[in-house]
């Protein structure tokens, strides 16, 4: 019966929920926090068109970043106590929430870079390389002579560079 | 083919660029950025800053021309049009590490345009909204004016297109105002 066959075909074409849609960005959110824990930049990239997945809205990304800052503080203190001589501290996995893994990286200028990753299997080396690129894009943005230090970054170029970076990394 | 008698300026430019001492590009960009930012803090008016940048460039140009002539060994140009080639291929290459292209040569008005695809002064720079009328690289106009005045040409230079304002390339229009008679230049103001 052709009608039943066609229905069956349409039914299985819809991707079932809870499987990573190809349009989901691997990097869900990038944040930069200043040395006084002031927000410098935060942007969510999860623009999945798949309505079936329970999308977290950008505000919950803010919450996650905020709570991860406590973990950052803790880790920084731990490292100070051990007298670690690392220049830029890669903080590693901060707190795995339900949807994401949160990674942190603090620089010698006490600027914290936070990344929310959407994949379950990620290699540490890959995350480190992502942070290196993220950090170099950030340093390009603050080279702007009109940028006031410790203020939120409003540069459109920086926004564009990061979006390209996120898109490129999601396709790999 | 005029190329046989006229030296290949692009090659001269490459040669001089290889020999001349280099400075770190980021240091250069950041230094210039600091100057512009400071000028904006000191002066209320953006037009005044544009003028200051041009004057600074003028003073640099007066001195830069000697360095240029000494290092490049380029012979005297036969006409104004040839100075355009020398400036774009040898001058810009030697001091900024980039070449410019010469377009829109107008023999009646004695003017041409220099197109800069790349400009090391503006790396990483984004001009905020309140300074939209700032001509960020105006120092270059001053340098051209000062340098050409020392070889007896009075020119007027201005930016007609600017990458920082959203255009795809920067364009400087250079117009010859007068050929100066050979005389001792008056003191600068």
CSV table of C-alpha atoms in Angstrom, one decimal:
chain,number,residue,atom,x,y,z
A,1,UNK,CA,0.0,0.0,0.0
A,2,UNK,CA,1.8,3.2,-1.3
A,3,UNK,CA,0.1,5.5,1.2
A,4,UNK,CA,1.3,3.7,4.3
A,5,UNK,CA,4.8,3.4,2.8
A,6,UNK,CA,4.9,7.2,2.1
A,7,UNK,CA,3.7,8.0,5.7
A,8,UNK,CA,6.3,5.7,7.1
A,9,UNK,CA,9.0,7.4,5.0
A,10,UNK,CA,8.0,10.9,6.2
A,11,UNK,CA,7.8,9.7,9.8
A,12,UNK,CA,11.3,8.4,9.9
A,13,UNK,CA,12.7,11.5,8.1
A,14,UNK,CA,12.2,13.7,11.2
A,15,UNK,CA,15.2,13.4,13.4
A,16,UNK,CA,14.3,12.0,16.8
A,17,UNK,CA,14.9,14.3,19.8
A,18,UNK,CA,18.1,14.3,21.9
A,19,UNK,CA,20.4,13.6,19.1
A,20,UNK,CA,22.9,16.4,18.2
A,21,UNK,CA,21.5,18.3,15.3
A,22,UNK,CA,24.1,19.2,12.8
A,23,UNK,CA,23.2,22.8,13.1
A,24,UNK,CA,24.1,22.9,16.8
A,25,UNK,CA,27.2,24.9,17.4
A,26,UNK,CA,29.9,22.9,19.2
A,27,UNK,CA,30.9,26.0,21.1
A,28,UNK,CA,27.6,27.0,22.8
A,29,UNK,CA,28.8,30.1,24.5
A,30,UNK,CA,32.0,32.2,24.9
A,31,UNK,CA,32.6,34.6,27.8
A,32,UNK,CA,35.3,36.9,29.0
A,33,UNK,CA,35.3,38.1,32.6
A,34,UNK,CA,37.6,40.9,33.8
A,35,UNK,CA,39.9,40.9,36.7
A,36,UNK,CA,37.2,42.3,39.0
A,37,UNK,CA,34.8,39.6,37.9
A,38,UNK,CA,33.1,42.2,35.7
A,39,UNK,CA,31.6,41.0,32.5
A,40,UNK,CA,33.6,42.0,29.4
A,41,UNK,CA,31.9,39.8,26.8
A,42,UNK,CA,29.4,37.1,26.6
A,43,UNK,CA,27.8,35.6,23.6
A,44,UNK,CA,25.7,32.5,23.0
A,45,UNK,CA,26.0,30.7,19.7
A,46,UNK,CA,23.5,27.9,19.9
A,47,UNK,CA,21.2,28.9,17.0
A,48,UNK,CA,19.8,25.4,16.4
A,49,UNK,CA,16.7,25.5,14.3
A,50,UNK,CA,15.6,22.2,15.7
A,51,UNK,CA,12.7,23.1,17.9
A,52,UNK,CA,12.4,19.6,19.3
A,53,UNK,CA,15.5,20.0,21.4
A,54,UNK,CA,15.1,21.8,24.7
A,55,UNK,CA,17.0,25.0,23.9
A,56,UNK,CA,18.5,26.8,26.8
A,57,UNK,CA,18.1,30.5,26.2
A,58,UNK,CA,21.1,32.9,26.5
A,59,UNK,CA,20.1,33.9,30.1
A,60,UNK,CA,20.8,30.4,31.4
A,61,UNK,CA,24.2,30.7,29.7
A,62,UNK,CA,24.7,33.8,31.9
A,63,UNK,CA,23.8,31.8,35.0
A,64,UNK,CA,26.2,28.9,34.1
A,65,UNK,CA,29.1,31.3,33.5
A,66,UNK,CA,28.3,33.1,36.7
A,67,UNK,CA,28.4,29.9,38.8
A,68,UNK,CA,31.5,28.7,37.0
A,69,UNK,CA,33.3,31.8,38.3
A,70,UNK,CA,33.1,30.4,41.8
A,71,UNK,CA,34.9,27.3,40.6
A,72,UNK,CA,37.4,29.5,38.9
A,73,UNK,CA,38.2,31.3,42.1
A,74,UNK,CA,38.5,28.0,43.9
A,75,UNK,CA,40.9,26.7,41.3
A,76,UNK,CA,43.0,29.8,41.3
A,77,UNK,CA,43.4,29.7,45.1
A,78,UNK,CA,44.3,26.0,44.9
A,79,UNK,CA,47.1,26.8,42.5
A,80,UNK,CA,48.4,29.7,44.5
A,81,UNK,CA,48.6,27.4,47.5
A,82,UNK,CA,50.6,24.9,45.6
A,83,UNK,CA,52.9,27.7,44.2
A,84,UNK,CA,52.4,26.7,40.6
A,85,UNK,CA,54.5,28.7,38.3
A,86,UNK,CA,52.3,28.4,35.2
A,87,UNK,CA,52.0,31.6,33.3
A,88,UNK,CA,48.6,31.3,31.8
A,89,UNK,CA,46.6,28.8,33.7
A,90,UNK,CA,44.4,26.4,31.8
A,91,UNK,CA,41.7,25.6,34.4
A,92,UNK,CA,40.2,22.6,32.7
A,93,UNK,CA,36.7,21.3,33.2
A,94,UNK,CA,35.0,23.6,35.7
A,95,UNK,CA,31.6,22.0,36.1
A,96,UNK,CA,29.8,19.7,33.8
A,97,UNK,CA,26.2,20.8,33.7
A,98,UNK,CA,23.5,18.7,32.1
A,99,UNK,CA,23.8,20.2,28.7
A,100,UNK,CA,27.3,21.5,28.5
A,101,UNK,CA,30.9,21.2,29.7
A,102,UNK,CA,32.3,24.4,31.0
A,103,UNK,CA,36.0,25.1,30.5
A,104,UNK,CA,38.0,28.0,31.9
A,105,UNK,CA,41.3,29.7,31.2
A,106,UNK,CA,42.8,32.5,33.2
A,107,UNK,CA,45.6,34.8,32.0
A,108,UNK,CA,48.4,36.5,33.8
A,109,UNK,CA,46.4,39.7,33.6
A,110,UNK,CA,43.6,38.0,35.6
A,111,UNK,CA,41.2,37.9,32.7
A,112,UNK,CA,39.1,34.8,32.6
A,113,UNK,CA,38.0,33.1,29.4
A,114,UNK,CA,35.1,30.7,29.7
A,115,UNK,CA,33.8,28.3,27.1
A,116,UNK,CA,30.6,26.3,27.1
A,117,UNK,CA,31.0,23.2,24.9
A,118,UNK,CA,28.2,21.2,23.5
A,119,UNK,CA,29.9,17.9,22.8
A,120,UNK,CA,30.5,15.0,25.2
A,121,UNK,CA,33.7,13.7,23.9
A,122,UNK,CA,36.3,16.5,23.8
A,123,UNK,CA,40.1,16.1,24.0
A,124,UNK,CA,42.0,18.4,26.4
A,125,UNK,CA,44.5,19.3,23.7
A,126,UNK,CA,41.7,20.4,21.4
A,127,UNK,CA,40.2,22.7,24.1
A,128,UNK,CA,43.6,24.2,24.8
A,129,UNK,CA,44.0,25.0,21.2
A,130,UNK,CA,40.5,26.6,21.1
A,131,UNK,CA,41.5,28.7,24.0
A,132,UNK,CA,44.7,29.8,22.3
A,133,UNK,CA,42.7,31.0,19.3
A,134,UNK,CA,40.1,32.6,21.5
A,135,UNK,CA,42.7,34.4,23.5
A,136,UNK,CA,44.5,35.7,20.4
A,137,UNK,CA,41.2,37.1,19.0
A,138,UNK,CA,40.6,38.8,22.4
A,139,UNK,CA,44.1,40.4,22.4
A,140,UNK,CA,43.5,41.7,18.8
A,141,UNK,CA,40.3,43.3,20.1
A,142,UNK,CA,41.9,45.1,23.0
A,143,UNK,CA,44.7,46.4,20.7
A,144,UNK,CA,42.1,48.9,19.5
A,145,UNK,CA,43.3,52.3,20.8
A,146,UNK,CA,39.7,53.3,21.4
A,147,UNK,CA,38.9,50.4,23.7
A,148,UNK,CA,38.8,51.3,27.4
A,149,UNK,CA,40.3,48.6,29.5
A,150,UNK,CA,38.0,46.5,31.7
A,151,UNK,CA,35.0,47.8,29.8
A,152,UNK,CA,32.6,45.6,27.8
A,153,UNK,CA,33.9,44.9,24.3
A,154,UNK,CA,31.6,46.4,21.7
A,155,UNK,CA,33.7,45.9,18.7
A,156,UNK,CA,31.8,44.5,15.7
A,157,UNK,CA,34.9,43.1,14.2
A,158,UNK,CA,35.6,41.0,17.3
A,159,UNK,CA,32.0,39.7,17.3
A,160,UNK,CA,32.4,38.8,13.6
A,161,UNK,CA,35.8,37.1,14.2
A,162,UNK,CA,34.4,35.0,17.1
A,163,UNK,CA,31.3,34.0,15.1
A,164,UNK,CA,33.5,32.9,12.2
A,165,UNK,CA,35.7,31.0,14.7
A,166,UNK,CA,32.7,29.3,16.3
A,167,UNK,CA,31.2,28.3,12.9
A,168,UNK,CA,34.6,27.0,11.6
A,169,UNK,CA,35.2,24.9,14.7
A,170,UNK,CA,31.7,23.4,14.6
A,171,UNK,CA,32.2,22.2,11.1
A,172,UNK,CA,35.4,20.3,12.0
B,1,UNK,CA,57.6,50.2,-24.2
B,2,UNK,CA,58.4,52.8,-21.6
B,3,UNK,CA,59.3,50.1,-19.1
B,4,UNK,CA,62.7,49.6,-20.8
B,5,UNK,CA,63.8,53.2,-20.1
B,6,UNK,CA,62.0,53.7,-16.8
B,7,UNK,CA,63.3,51.7,-13.8
B,8,UNK,CA,61.0,49.0,-12.5
B,9,UNK,CA,59.9,50.8,-9.4
B,10,UNK,CA,58.2,47.7,-7.9
B,11,UNK,CA,61.5,45.9,-7.9
B,12,UNK,CA,63.4,48.9,-6.5
B,13,UNK,CA,60.8,49.0,-3.8
B,14,UNK,CA,61.3,45.3,-2.9
B,15,UNK,CA,65.0,45.7,-2.9
B,16,UNK,CA,65.0,48.7,-0.6
B,17,UNK,CA,62.5,47.1,1.7
B,18,UNK,CA,64.8,44.1,2.1
B,19,UNK,CA,67.7,46.2,3.1
B,20,UNK,CA,66.0,48.7,5.4
B,21,UNK,CA,65.8,48.1,9.1
B,22,UNK,CA,62.4,46.9,10.3
B,23,UNK,CA,60.4,47.5,13.4
B,24,UNK,CA,57.7,45.3,15.0
B,25,UNK,CA,54.4,46.0,13.3
B,26,UNK,CA,52.3,45.7,16.4
B,27,UNK,CA,54.5,48.2,18.3
B,28,UNK,CA,54.2,50.6,15.4
B,29,UNK,CA,50.4,50.2,15.2
B,30,UNK,CA,50.0,50.5,19.0
B,31,UNK,CA,52.2,53.6,19.1
B,32,UNK,CA,50.2,55.4,16.4
B,33,UNK,CA,47.0,54.3,18.1
B,34,UNK,CA,48.2,55.8,21.4
B,35,UNK,CA,49.0,59.1,19.7
B,36,UNK,CA,45.6,59.4,18.1
B,37,UNK,CA,43.8,58.4,21.3
B,38,UNK,CA,45.8,60.9,23.3
B,39,UNK,CA,45.1,63.7,20.7
B,40,UNK,CA,41.4,63.0,21.0
B,41,UNK,CA,41.6,63.3,24.7
B,42,UNK,CA,43.6,66.6,24.5
B,43,UNK,CA,41.4,68.3,21.9
B,44,UNK,CA,37.7,68.6,22.1
B,45,UNK,CA,37.2,69.0,18.4
B,46,UNK,CA,37.7,66.0,16.0
B,47,UNK,CA,38.6,68.4,13.1
B,48,UNK,CA,41.4,69.9,15.3
B,49,UNK,CA,42.7,66.3,15.7
B,50,UNK,CA,42.6,65.7,11.9
B,51,UNK,CA,44.6,69.0,11.5
B,52,UNK,CA,47.1,68.0,14.2
B,53,UNK,CA,47.7,64.6,12.5
B,54,UNK,CA,48.3,66.3,9.2
B,55,UNK,CA,50.7,68.8,10.7
B,56,UNK,CA,52.6,66.0,12.5
B,57,UNK,CA,52.8,64.1,9.2
B,58,UNK,CA,54.1,67.2,7.5
B,59,UNK,CA,57.0,67.5,9.9
B,60,UNK,CA,57.7,63.9,9.5
B,61,UNK,CA,57.6,64.2,5.7
B,62,UNK,CA,60.1,67.0,5.6
B,63,UNK,CA,62.7,64.7,7.2
B,64,UNK,CA,61.6,61.5,5.7
B,65,UNK,CA,62.3,62.6,2.2
B,66,UNK,CA,66.0,62.8,2.9
B,67,UNK,CA,66.0,59.3,4.3
B,68,UNK,CA,64.1,58.1,1.3
B,69,UNK,CA,66.4,59.7,-1.3
B,70,UNK,CA,69.5,58.5,0.5
B,71,UNK,CA,68.4,54.9,0.9
B,72,UNK,CA,66.5,54.3,-2.3
B,73,UNK,CA,68.8,56.1,-4.7
B,74,UNK,CA,65.9,56.8,-7.0
B,75,UNK,CA,66.8,59.4,-9.6
B,76,UNK,CA,64.9,62.6,-10.2
B,77,UNK,CA,61.4,62.0,-11.6
B,78,UNK,CA,60.7,63.4,-15.0
B,79,UNK,CA,57.1,64.5,-14.3
B,80,UNK,CA,54.4,64.5,-11.6
B,81,UNK,CA,53.0,61.3,-12.8
B,82,UNK,CA,56.2,59.5,-12.3
B,83,UNK,CA,56.4,60.7,-8.7
B,84,UNK,CA,53.1,58.8,-8.2
B,85,UNK,CA,54.8,55.6,-9.2
B,86,UNK,CA,57.8,56.2,-7.0
B,87,UNK,CA,55.7,57.1,-4.0
B,88,UNK,CA,53.4,54.1,-4.3
B,89,UNK,CA,55.9,51.4,-5.1
B,90,UNK,CA,59.1,52.6,-3.4
B,91,UNK,CA,58.0,55.1,-0.7
B,92,UNK,CA,55.1,53.2,0.8
B,93,UNK,CA,57.0,49.9,0.5
B,94,UNK,CA,60.0,51.2,2.3
B,95,UNK,CA,58.2,52.8,5.2
B,96,UNK,CA,55.0,50.9,5.6
B,97,UNK,CA,55.9,47.6,4.0
B,98,UNK,CA,52.9,47.8,1.7
B,99,UNK,CA,52.5,49.1,-1.9
B,100,UNK,CA,49.8,51.4,-3.1
B,101,UNK,CA,48.3,51.5,-6.6
B,102,UNK,CA,48.0,54.6,-8.6
B,103,UNK,CA,44.6,55.2,-10.3
B,104,UNK,CA,42.5,58.0,-11.8
B,105,UNK,CA,45.4,60.0,-13.2
B,106,UNK,CA,43.9,63.3,-14.4
B,107,UNK,CA,46.5,65.3,-16.5
B,108,UNK,CA,44.3,68.4,-16.7
B,109,UNK,CA,44.0,68.8,-12.9
B,110,UNK,CA,47.3,67.1,-12.3
B,111,UNK,CA,45.9,64.7,-9.7
B,112,UNK,CA,45.8,61.0,-9.0
B,113,UNK,CA,44.6,58.7,-6.4
B,114,UNK,CA,46.6,56.2,-4.3
B,115,UNK,CA,44.7,53.1,-3.3
B,116,UNK,CA,45.8,51.4,-0.2
B,117,UNK,CA,44.5,47.9,0.2
B,118,UNK,CA,46.5,47.3,3.4
B,119,UNK,CA,47.4,49.9,6.0
B,120,UNK,CA,49.4,48.8,9.0
B,121,UNK,CA,48.4,51.9,10.9
B,122,UNK,CA,44.8,50.7,11.2
B,123,UNK,CA,45.3,47.1,12.3
B,124,UNK,CA,42.9,46.2,15.1
B,125,UNK,CA,41.4,49.7,15.0
B,126,UNK,CA,37.6,50.4,15.2
B,127,UNK,CA,36.6,54.1,15.4
B,128,UNK,CA,33.7,54.6,17.9
B,129,UNK,CA,30.5,56.4,16.8
B,130,UNK,CA,31.3,59.8,18.4
B,131,UNK,CA,34.5,60.2,16.3
B,132,UNK,CA,33.0,59.3,12.9
B,133,UNK,CA,34.5,62.4,11.2
B,134,UNK,CA,38.1,61.4,12.4
B,135,UNK,CA,40.5,60.8,9.5
B,136,UNK,CA,42.5,58.2,11.4
B,137,UNK,CA,45.4,57.9,9.0
B,138,UNK,CA,45.6,61.6,8.2
B,139,UNK,CA,49.3,61.6,9.2
B,140,UNK,CA,49.9,59.9,5.8
B,141,UNK,CA,48.5,63.0,4.0
B,142,UNK,CA,50.8,65.2,5.9
B,143,UNK,CA,53.8,63.0,5.2
B,144,UNK,CA,53.1,63.2,1.5
B,145,UNK,CA,52.7,66.9,1.6
B,146,UNK,CA,55.9,67.5,3.5
B,147,UNK,CA,58.0,65.1,1.5
B,148,UNK,CA,56.9,66.5,-1.8
B,149,UNK,CA,57.4,70.1,-0.7
B,150,UNK,CA,61.0,69.3,-0.1
B,151,UNK,CA,61.3,68.3,-3.8
B,152,UNK,CA,59.7,71.5,-4.9
B,153,UNK,CA,56.1,70.3,-5.4
B,154,UNK,CA,53.3,71.8,-3.5
B,155,UNK,CA,50.5,69.3,-3.2
B,156,UNK,CA,47.2,68.8,-1.5
B,157,UNK,CA,46.3,65.4,-0.1
B,158,UNK,CA,43.2,64.1,1.4
B,159,UNK,CA,41.4,60.8,2.1
B,160,UNK,CA,38.4,60.2,-0.1
B,161,UNK,CA,37.8,56.6,0.9
B,162,UNK,CA,38.6,55.1,4.3
B,163,UNK,CA,38.5,51.4,5.4
B,164,UNK,CA,37.7,52.6,8.9
B,165,UNK,CA,34.5,54.2,7.6
B,166,UNK,CA,33.3,51.0,5.9
B,167,UNK,CA,34.9,51.3,2.4
B,168,UNK,CA,36.7,48.3,1.0
B,169,UNK,CA,40.0,50.2,0.4
B,170,UNK,CA,41.5,53.5,1.5
B,171,UNK,CA,42.0,56.2,-1.2
B,172,UNK,CA,44.2,59.3,-1.0
B,173,UNK,CA,43.7,61.9,-3.6
B,174,UNK,CA,46.9,63.8,-4.4
B,175,UNK,CA,46.6,67.1,-6.4
B,176,UNK,CA,49.6,69.2,-7.6
B,177,UNK,CA,49.0,72.8,-6.6
B,178,UNK,CA,52.3,74.4,-7.8
B,179,UNK,CA,55.9,73.7,-8.7
B,180,UNK,CA,58.0,75.7,-6.3
B,181,UNK,CA,60.9,77.7,-7.5
B,182,UNK,CA,64.3,76.6,-6.2
B,183,UNK,CA,64.7,78.6,-3.0
B,184,UNK,CA,65.6,78.1,0.6
B,185,UNK,CA,62.4,76.9,2.3
B,186,UNK,CA,60.9,79.2,5.0
B,187,UNK,CA,60.9,78.0,8.6
B,188,UNK,CA,58.0,75.8,9.6
B,189,UNK,CA,55.3,77.3,11.8
